[in-house]
């Protein structure tokens, strides 16, 4: 939740993890209108804006640069004419820049190298925080005398202190607030697990536009939890080690099984486009599946990505109350992603893709291996049957399941979010979210539970260490285009039917009562209250026997908000009120928590758009799904959390005329008699 | 749901799939008191009972023979003294036999080769159906003139007809019913997918004790759905084939990573006993996990297994209303398991275990490869963190996840249940249920949805073919012994706390209000209604910082019953009313739907036991978890269903003092430079 960034670190990152894109990549040919901005495009965009706002007279920072998608109709048309035309629709960039302390929304046309529009945003809220400004802010306390005194008073060494930035939220203030961050500091001195060693009681408030300490609080002193037991590096562990198990790896004798062509990925019966965005992370577009019977690709999803994450903590005290983070809109879910480690973050047989974003100065920065793609064979069964009921025959047909996974990990300060898109040959798309990394803990005086007589808002995990209760809500934007744009949202409600006329020995059964949502209000669903099927159908396309083709949502990881509706953070995060929403497609409606999430006040975002109650029947519609976790920490989460996983699935529902993997060939049975292991 | 069994098939099965255990296995030494009965023990048990009930004067059939566990205290004591003693507690068998049309519960002591007790059961309900009696019943229509006439009338060939048995349930009949089965018949003639070709309108009722047709109905004729498109065998598919993908396999350079010693399995930090039972299928006992810090194994679960499956269909018409199956208690979940196919049902690197059950005549029958065990590496991450917030350092630590899976597939007629027990090094046990196989479909006159103006109780899947709505409820018996027998069930309810005194800028937060269940009524939970943590704790054992050690339940696949409470099937399946129940341990309380599930009337089983409202705090308790699926069929389920998966998880919760896999070593990185593939 806190964005880990310090000037010195960032400096190193630039040289070790990232490398500024070399000019050679600027000749990259654009294969696809949805390709993310290339390093040269990013550089070009910032150069154009800098020319209009020379540094001699303007203070200019780039908070976000990303692709401004061509209109959907343009992309669809381009796609259908791909074989006859090689021209890509004009490329545009969308930029949010801070110019002289104002937020500018700037559109740049890269075919004409010109600014198409430049609008000053005057509403509430601020754009994405840059890594650089957070890093600068983190350094401010070190040179701030009252802070130095606070550290001395605690008997701590300033050289072992590291600070982290935290967004401030909004708590009912009436007048427009300044661009602020809060800074909390932690103690190393024998560990790298700084998050387990909070220096409680101190809050530094930074004015970002002025880049100076705006307020300072040192309210109380509690012991800094000890370093002992907090290390998670293998090199620092002492015996006994364990548990251990024999290693295993996957062998793909015929290659990886998928092809990456630019940003287009082809695997089995799927084709889709994979982009990367500083705010959203991975973006999957134009996912289509090949229908063996119809002998053609059929459209499933125009675009999907993580639109927002809301992570409120449940400690209302002065030092903690404001921790109600929007990890995508404040910190950048893509911006917080870091290079994946081959062999461990992704299996040995994975392939990797780099990502680029613009630094504060507009220069392109590369994140190597930011996304990986791999075939998953976990030993599961795609379908099977043994038939022992036919005289003289025993029939057994089994097809093992091999899926394709697209993975990114975003490390938003302490937390590591593992985001998996998993494609199945049977037509499903599974959405997986894994939570790992480090808890945000609170320093307390207590060393044993029996001492605690007050509400500490969490679990005592170790001596002087409380893991504070919190939630994670992850909201997906899913622009499904099931066999085309015009779709409807259908709830098939399972209703108990009572039999009272003795027409059957039964007294009851259930049936499905289907209701097509006419307007947005019909499609706000709190999942789990009522058994139902949830479908996106194309009412204009039928199967041979007359069912509307569709995809259904198999919910998972349900958690609704527990904050009161009138609480400020909940107003900002109104999109978590329902797990399902459907909106008519609107190019400007991308971010569930609003375009300016930092210090937002709930005036923009999904719940506001939906309140217009527009028509959504047989229209181009967007589905929004929020998965959630109420996180009550346990001692097993200390000092690093075993992954907690959740997810949901989109699954074809009368989309195909029959089982789409019926004719999948059984796998070749292979062995590797000559395998000898080499440790590398 | 229907038990596929025909005399001729069974005959073949005995010779092809099964083989009667050879006498050599009778010298098998019992390593463990919970080992299932060996072939020689099964033979011995039936011989002892046959001697007491000579065939000259008695009609005797064995409906169930299984291990009668030693008392829990005896097993625990044996386990703790394992190193000092080699004597296994006396072996006993529990038998349900039909003797002269009465159900006998017989206990046989195998140390004295004597019958310890023989009790006639006079209550409602009947024991497990044998495969042989179902097979005999299936043949009755073939020689029954009215049935022959019905087939002729429909213009069908008797030689292409196969019949299947269906349990009859109970629908309010007052007097004790006879042992009945209903027989429905299907048509092959160009397919092996008999379930897609029901011959509707005909119901044959068989009296099992008399083994004759008791009632016969031929009420109407509808077209038998065509064979075309129903085949699922690879050999019968016509091009175009697909989808296809490159094959992959797992290589374990250092061996499988686990050891099977008799029925005891050791892997990573886990040890457990794996048994097989004709009724329950796999039984996991004495699961303990090694605590690296405490340097000892700690008990987690005394015993766990699938106690019952309830599968009600939602068509109240005369031919379908009674379909409300208890797949474990009526048909035998283990009895319906068939040999697993290497390479497809389980990965190439799996190891297999055989199972044995007693035939109707008491002779042991072997099911080869009934269970498989394998390491699963699906590319997931056990834990990770990248730390970019410390000056001069970029730290990345990742541990990939490798789990151990125990799998059985039970094919209860048309449906294939894939049952996975998955053990994680982090201490979790995941319970997975996959549904595949063939739907139970209903023949109808309709060939297109537009023709349908009435309720057909399902989805039109193909011409003349309706997939009928139904549920699957799978109930697990989980006798957790968290660090010992005396445990408590705790609900940590997440409650919104409002702040009205301006003590914080927040208006609300949530906290955890823990309630320990005192009696059984406190522990009946309909999951999903209220956010809560559900724990089984040992109130007598604390972590270093004073938390009660425990395991928590991470729910999944929630579905509650939709039948009305007063409906007969729901009375029989009262255990599905709540997803969670807790009972005090009672050796006799094993089967959630009652010991005699066939034609049961709800007088025995979990809901009845729980109604005694016994004390469960700080006692030896058993947790019951029901996962459920409301199954609305879609065309993708035709003619064979892509697996639909569900599950839940038990996860340590303050069981360990910290992350139990913190000190797991990073895996060796290996490559196989010399691998050459051999197709086998």
JSON list of N, CA, C and O in Angstrom, two decimals, chain B residues 552-581:
[
{"chain": "B", "resi": 552, "resn": "UNK", "atom": "N", "xyz": [-8.08, -22.60, 10.28]},
{"chain": "B", "resi": 552, "resn": "UNK", "atom": "CA", "xyz": [-9.30, -21.94, 9.88]},
{"chain": "B", "resi": 552, "resn": "UNK", "atom": "C", "xyz": [-9.82, -22.52, 8.57]},
{"chain": "B", "resi": 552, "resn": "UNK", "atom": "O", "xyz": [-9.07, -23.16, 7.83]},
{"chain": "B", "resi": 553, "resn": "UNK", "atom": "N", "xyz": [-11.08, -22.32, 8.34]},
{"chain": "B", "resi": 553, "resn": "UNK", "atom": "CA", "xyz": [-11.73, -22.83, 7.14]},
{"chain": "B", "resi": 553, "resn": "UNK", "atom": "C", "xyz": [-11.86, -21.68, 6.16]},
{"chain": "B", "resi": 553, "resn": "UNK", "atom": "O", "xyz": [-12.47, -20.67, 6.48]},
{"chain": "B", "resi": 554, "resn": "UNK", "atom": "N", "xyz": [-11.29, -21.84, 4.98]},
{"chain": "B", "resi": 554, "resn": "UNK", "atom": "CA", "xyz": [-11.52, -20.88, 3.90]},
{"chain": "B", "resi": 554, "resn": "UNK", "atom": "C", "xyz": [-12.58, -21.46, 3.00]},
{"chain": "B", "resi": 554, "resn": "UNK", "atom": "O", "xyz": [-12.32, -22.36, 2.20]},
{"chain": "B", "resi": 555, "resn": "UNK", "atom": "N", "xyz": [-13.81, -20.96, 3.10]},
{"chain": "B", "resi": 555, "resn": "UNK", "atom": "CA", "xyz": [-14.91, -21.56, 2.36]},
{"chain": "B", "resi": 555, "resn": "UNK", "atom": "C", "xyz": [-14.74, -21.38, 0.86]},
{"chain": "B", "resi": 555, "resn": "UNK", "atom": "O", "xyz": [-14.03, -20.49, 0.40]},
{"chain": "B", "resi": 556, "resn": "UNK", "atom": "N", "xyz": [-15.39, -22.23, 0.12]},
{"chain": "B", "resi": 556, "resn": "UNK", "atom": "CA", "xyz": [-15.46, -22.12, -1.32]},
{"chain": "B", "resi": 556, "resn": "UNK", "atom": "C", "xyz": [-16.64, -22.91, -1.81]},
{"chain": "B", "resi": 556, "resn": "UNK", "atom": "O", "xyz": [-17.20, -23.72, -1.07]},
{"chain": "B", "resi": 557, "resn": "UNK", "atom": "N", "xyz": [-17.04, -22.68, -3.05]},
{"chain": "B", "resi": 557, "resn": "UNK", "atom": "CA", "xyz": [-18.12, -23.46, -3.67]},
{"chain": "B", "resi": 557, "resn": "UNK", "atom": "C", "xyz": [-19.35, -23.54, -2.79]},
{"chain": "B", "resi": 557, "resn": "UNK", "atom": "O", "xyz": [-19.86, -24.62, -2.48]},
{"chain": "B", "resi": 558, "resn": "UNK", "atom": "N", "xyz": [-19.83, -22.37, -2.40]},
{"chain": "B", "resi": 558, "resn": "UNK", "atom": "CA", "xyz": [-20.99, -22.34, -1.52]},
{"chain": "B", "resi": 558, "resn": "UNK", "atom": "C", "xyz": [-22.28, -22.52, -2.31]},
{"chain": "B", "resi": 558, "resn": "UNK", "atom": "O", "xyz": [-22.49, -21.87, -3.33]},
{"chain": "B", "resi": 559, "resn": "UNK", "atom": "N", "xyz": [-23.13, -23.40, -1.84]},
{"chain": "B", "resi": 559, "resn": "UNK", "atom": "CA", "xyz": [-24.48, -23.51, -2.38]},
{"chain": "B", "resi": 559, "resn": "UNK", "atom": "C", "xyz": [-25.35, -24.13, -1.30]},
{"chain": "B", "resi": 559, "resn": "UNK", "atom": "O", "xyz": [-25.01, -25.16, -0.74]},
{"chain": "B", "resi": 560, "resn": "UNK", "atom": "N", "xyz": [-26.42, -23.44, -1.00]},
{"chain": "B", "resi": 560, "resn": "UNK", "atom": "CA", "xyz": [-27.35, -23.97, 0.00]},
{"chain": "B", "resi": 560, "resn": "UNK", "atom": "C", "xyz": [-28.50, -24.69, -0.67]},
{"chain": "B", "resi": 560, "resn": "UNK", "atom": "O", "xyz": [-28.70, -24.57, -1.89]},
{"chain": "B", "resi": 561, "resn": "UNK", "atom": "N", "xyz": [-29.24, -25.47, 0.09]},
{"chain": "B", "resi": 561, "resn": "UNK", "atom": "CA", "xyz": [-30.35, -26.20, -0.50]},
{"chain": "B", "resi": 561, "resn": "UNK", "atom": "C", "xyz": [-31.47, -25.26, -0.94]},
{"chain": "B", "resi": 561, "resn": "UNK", "atom": "O", "xyz": [-31.73, -24.26, -0.28]},
{"chain": "B", "resi": 562, "resn": "UNK", "atom": "N", "xyz": [-32.09, -25.57, -2.04]},
{"chain": "B", "resi": 562, "resn": "UNK", "atom": "CA", "xyz": [-33.22, -24.77, -2.52]},
{"chain": "B", "resi": 562, "resn": "UNK", "atom": "C", "xyz": [-34.53, -25.55, -2.44]},
{"chain": "B", "resi": 562, "resn": "UNK", "atom": "O", "xyz": [-35.59, -25.01, -2.74]},
{"chain": "B", "resi": 563, "resn": "UNK", "atom": "N", "xyz": [-34.46, -26.81, -2.06]},
{"chain": "B", "resi": 563, "resn": "UNK", "atom": "CA", "xyz": [-35.70, -27.55, -1.82]},
{"chain": "B", "resi": 563, "resn": "UNK", "atom": "C", "xyz": [-36.33, -27.01, -0.53]},
{"chain": "B", "resi": 563, "resn": "UNK", "atom": "O", "xyz": [-35.62, -26.53, 0.36]},
{"chain": "B", "resi": 564, "resn": "UNK", "atom": "N", "xyz": [-37.64, -27.10, -0.43]},
{"chain": "B", "resi": 564, "resn": "UNK", "atom": "CA", "xyz": [-38.28, -26.62, 0.79]},
{"chain": "B", "resi": 564, "resn": "UNK", "atom": "C", "xyz": [-37.95, -27.58, 1.94]},
{"chain": "B", "resi": 564, "resn": "UNK", "atom": "O", "xyz": [-37.73, -28.77, 1.74]},
{"chain": "B", "resi": 565, "resn": "UNK", "atom": "N", "xyz": [-37.90, -27.02, 3.15]},
{"chain": "B", "resi": 565, "resn": "UNK", "atom": "CA", "xyz": [-37.49, -27.80, 4.32]},
{"chain": "B", "resi": 565, "resn": "UNK", "atom": "C", "xyz": [-38.36, -29.03, 4.54]},
{"chain": "B", "resi": 565, "resn": "UNK", "atom": "O", "xyz": [-37.89, -30.02, 5.10]},
{"chain": "B", "resi": 566, "resn": "UNK", "atom": "N", "xyz": [-39.62, -28.94, 4.15]},
{"chain": "B", "resi": 566, "resn": "UNK", "atom": "CA", "xyz": [-40.54, -30.05, 4.42]},
{"chain": "B", "resi": 566, "resn": "UNK", "atom": "C", "xyz": [-40.57, -31.07, 3.27]},
{"chain": "B", "resi": 566, "resn": "UNK", "atom": "O", "xyz": [-41.34, -32.02, 3.30]},
{"chain": "B", "resi": 567, "resn": "UNK", "atom": "N", "xyz": [-39.76, -30.84, 2.25]},
{"chain": "B", "resi": 567, "resn": "UNK", "atom": "CA", "xyz": [-39.75, -31.79, 1.14]},
{"chain": "B", "resi": 567, "resn": "UNK", "atom": "C", "xyz": [-38.98, -33.05, 1.60]},
{"chain": "B", "resi": 567, "resn": "UNK", "atom": "O", "xyz": [-37.99, -32.96, 2.33]},
{"chain": "B", "resi": 568, "resn": "UNK", "atom": "N", "xyz": [-39.49, -34.18, 1.17]},
{"chain": "B", "resi": 568, "resn": "UNK", "atom": "CA", "xyz": [-38.97, -35.45, 1.70]},
{"chain": "B", "resi": 568, "resn": "UNK", "atom": "C", "xyz": [-37.47, -35.61, 1.46]},
{"chain": "B", "resi": 568, "resn": "UNK", "atom": "O", "xyz": [-36.71, -36.04, 2.33]},
{"chain": "B", "resi": 569, "resn": "UNK", "atom": "N", "xyz": [-37.04, -35.26, 0.27]},
{"chain": "B", "resi": 569, "resn": "UNK", "atom": "CA", "xyz": [-35.62, -35.42, -0.03]},
{"chain": "B", "resi": 569, "resn": "UNK", "atom": "C", "xyz": [-34.77, -34.51, 0.84]},
{"chain": "B", "resi": 569, "resn": "UNK", "atom": "O", "xyz": [-33.68, -34.87, 1.26]},
{"chain": "B", "resi": 570, "resn": "UNK", "atom": "N", "xyz": [-35.30, -33.31, 1.11]},
{"chain": "B", "resi": 570, "resn": "UNK", "atom": "CA", "xyz": [-34.55, -32.38, 1.95]},
{"chain": "B", "resi": 570, "resn": "UNK", "atom": "C", "xyz": [-34.52, -32.87, 3.39]},
{"chain": "B", "resi": 570, "resn": "UNK", "atom": "O", "xyz": [-33.52, -32.66, 4.09]},
{"chain": "B", "resi": 571, "resn": "UNK", "atom": "N", "xyz": [-35.58, -33.52, 3.83]},
{"chain": "B", "resi": 571, "resn": "UNK", "atom": "CA", "xyz": [-35.57, -34.11, 5.18]},
{"chain": "B", "resi": 571, "resn": "UNK", "atom": "C", "xyz": [-34.48, -35.18, 5.26]},
{"chain": "B", "resi": 571, "resn": "UNK", "atom": "O", "xyz": [-33.73, -35.26, 6.22]},
{"chain": "B", "resi": 572, "resn": "UNK", "atom": "N", "xyz": [-34.40, -35.99, 4.21]},
{"chain": "B", "resi": 572, "resn": "UNK", "atom": "CA", "xyz": [-33.35, -37.03, 4.17]},
{"chain": "B", "resi": 572, "resn": "UNK", "atom": "C", "xyz": [-31.96, -36.39, 4.13]},
{"chain": "B", "resi": 572, "resn": "UNK", "atom": "O", "xyz": [-31.01, -36.95, 4.67]},
{"chain": "B", "resi": 573, "resn": "UNK", "atom": "N", "xyz": [-31.85, -35.26, 3.43]},
{"chain": "B", "resi": 573, "resn": "UNK", "atom": "CA", "xyz": [-30.55, -34.61, 3.24]},
{"chain": "B", "resi": 573, "resn": "UNK", "atom": "C", "xyz": [-30.43, -33.38, 4.14]},
{"chain": "B", "resi": 573, "resn": "UNK", "atom": "O", "xyz": [-29.88, -32.36, 3.75]},
{"chain": "B", "resi": 574, "resn": "UNK", "atom": "N", "xyz": [-30.94, -33.50, 5.35]},
{"chain": "B", "resi": 574, "resn": "UNK", "atom": "CA", "xyz": [-30.91, -32.38, 6.29]},
{"chain": "B", "resi": 574, "resn": "UNK", "atom": "C", "xyz": [-29.52, -31.83, 6.52]},
{"chain": "B", "resi": 574, "resn": "UNK", "atom": "O", "xyz": [-29.35, -30.67, 6.88]},
{"chain": "B", "resi": 575, "resn": "UNK", "atom": "N", "xyz": [-28.52, -32.65, 6.27]},
{"chain": "B", "resi": 575, "resn": "UNK", "atom": "CA", "xyz": [-27.13, -32.21, 6.49]},
{"chain": "B", "resi": 575, "resn": "UNK", "atom": "C", "xyz": [-26.70, -31.12, 5.52]},
{"chain": "B", "resi": 575, "resn": "UNK", "atom": "O", "xyz": [-25.66, -30.49, 5.71]},
{"chain": "B", "resi": 576, "resn": "UNK", "atom": "N", "xyz": [-27.47, -30.90, 4.44]},
{"chain": "B", "resi": 576, "resn": "UNK", "atom": "CA", "xyz": [-27.09, -29.84, 3.50]},
{"chain": "B", "resi": 576, "resn": "UNK", "atom": "C", "xyz": [-27.62, -28.47, 3.92]},
{"chain": "B", "resi": 576, "resn": "UNK", "atom": "O", "xyz": [-27.30, -27.47, 3.29]},
{"chain": "B", "resi": 577, "resn": "UNK", "atom": "N", "xyz": [-28.43, -28.45, 4.97]},
{"chain": "B", "resi": 577, "resn": "UNK", "atom": "CA", "xyz": [-29.05, -27.20, 5.41]},
{"chain": "B", "resi": 577, "resn": "UNK", "atom": "C", "xyz": [-28.00, -26.16, 5.80]},
{"chain": "B", "resi": 577, "resn": "UNK", "atom": "O", "xyz": [-28.17, -24.97, 5.60]},
{"chain": "B", "resi": 578, "resn": "UNK", "atom": "N", "xyz": [-26.95, -26.64, 6.44]},
{"chain": "B", "resi": 578, "resn": "UNK", "atom": "CA", "xyz": [-25.84, -25.76, 6.80]},
{"chain": "B", "resi": 578, "resn": "UNK", "atom": "C", "xyz": [-24.57, -26.26, 6.12]},
{"chain": "B", "resi": 578, "resn": "UNK", "atom": "O", "xyz": [-24.41, -27.46, 5.92]},
{"chain": "B", "resi": 579, "resn": "UNK", "atom": "N", "xyz": [-23.69, -25.33, 5.78]},
{"chain": "B", "resi": 579, "resn": "UNK", "atom": "CA", "xyz": [-22.43, -25.76, 5.17]},
{"chain": "B", "resi": 579, "resn": "UNK", "atom": "C", "xyz": [-21.43, -26.20, 6.22]},
{"chain": "B", "resi": 579, "resn": "UNK", "atom": "O", "xyz": [-20.53, -26.97, 5.95]},
{"chain": "B", "resi": 580, "resn": "UNK", "atom": "N", "xyz": [-21.59, -25.67, 7.42]},
{"chain": "B", "resi": 580, "resn": "UNK", "atom": "CA", "xyz": [-20.71, -26.06, 8.53]},
{"chain": "B", "resi": 580, "resn": "UNK", "atom": "C", "xyz": [-21.53, -26.58, 9.68]},
{"chain": "B", "resi": 580, "resn": "UNK", "atom": "O", "xyz": [-22.54, -25.98, 10.06]},
{"chain": "B", "resi": 581, "resn": "UNK", "atom": "N", "xyz": [-21.10, -27.70, 10.22]},
{"chain": "B", "resi": 581, "resn": "UNK", "atom": "CA", "xyz": [-21.64, -28.23, 11.47]},
{"chain": "B", "resi": 581, "resn": "UNK", "atom": "C", "xyz": [-20.44, -28.69, 12.30]},
{"chain": "B", "resi": 581, "resn": "UNK", "atom": "O", "xyz": [-19.40, -29.06, 11.75]}
]
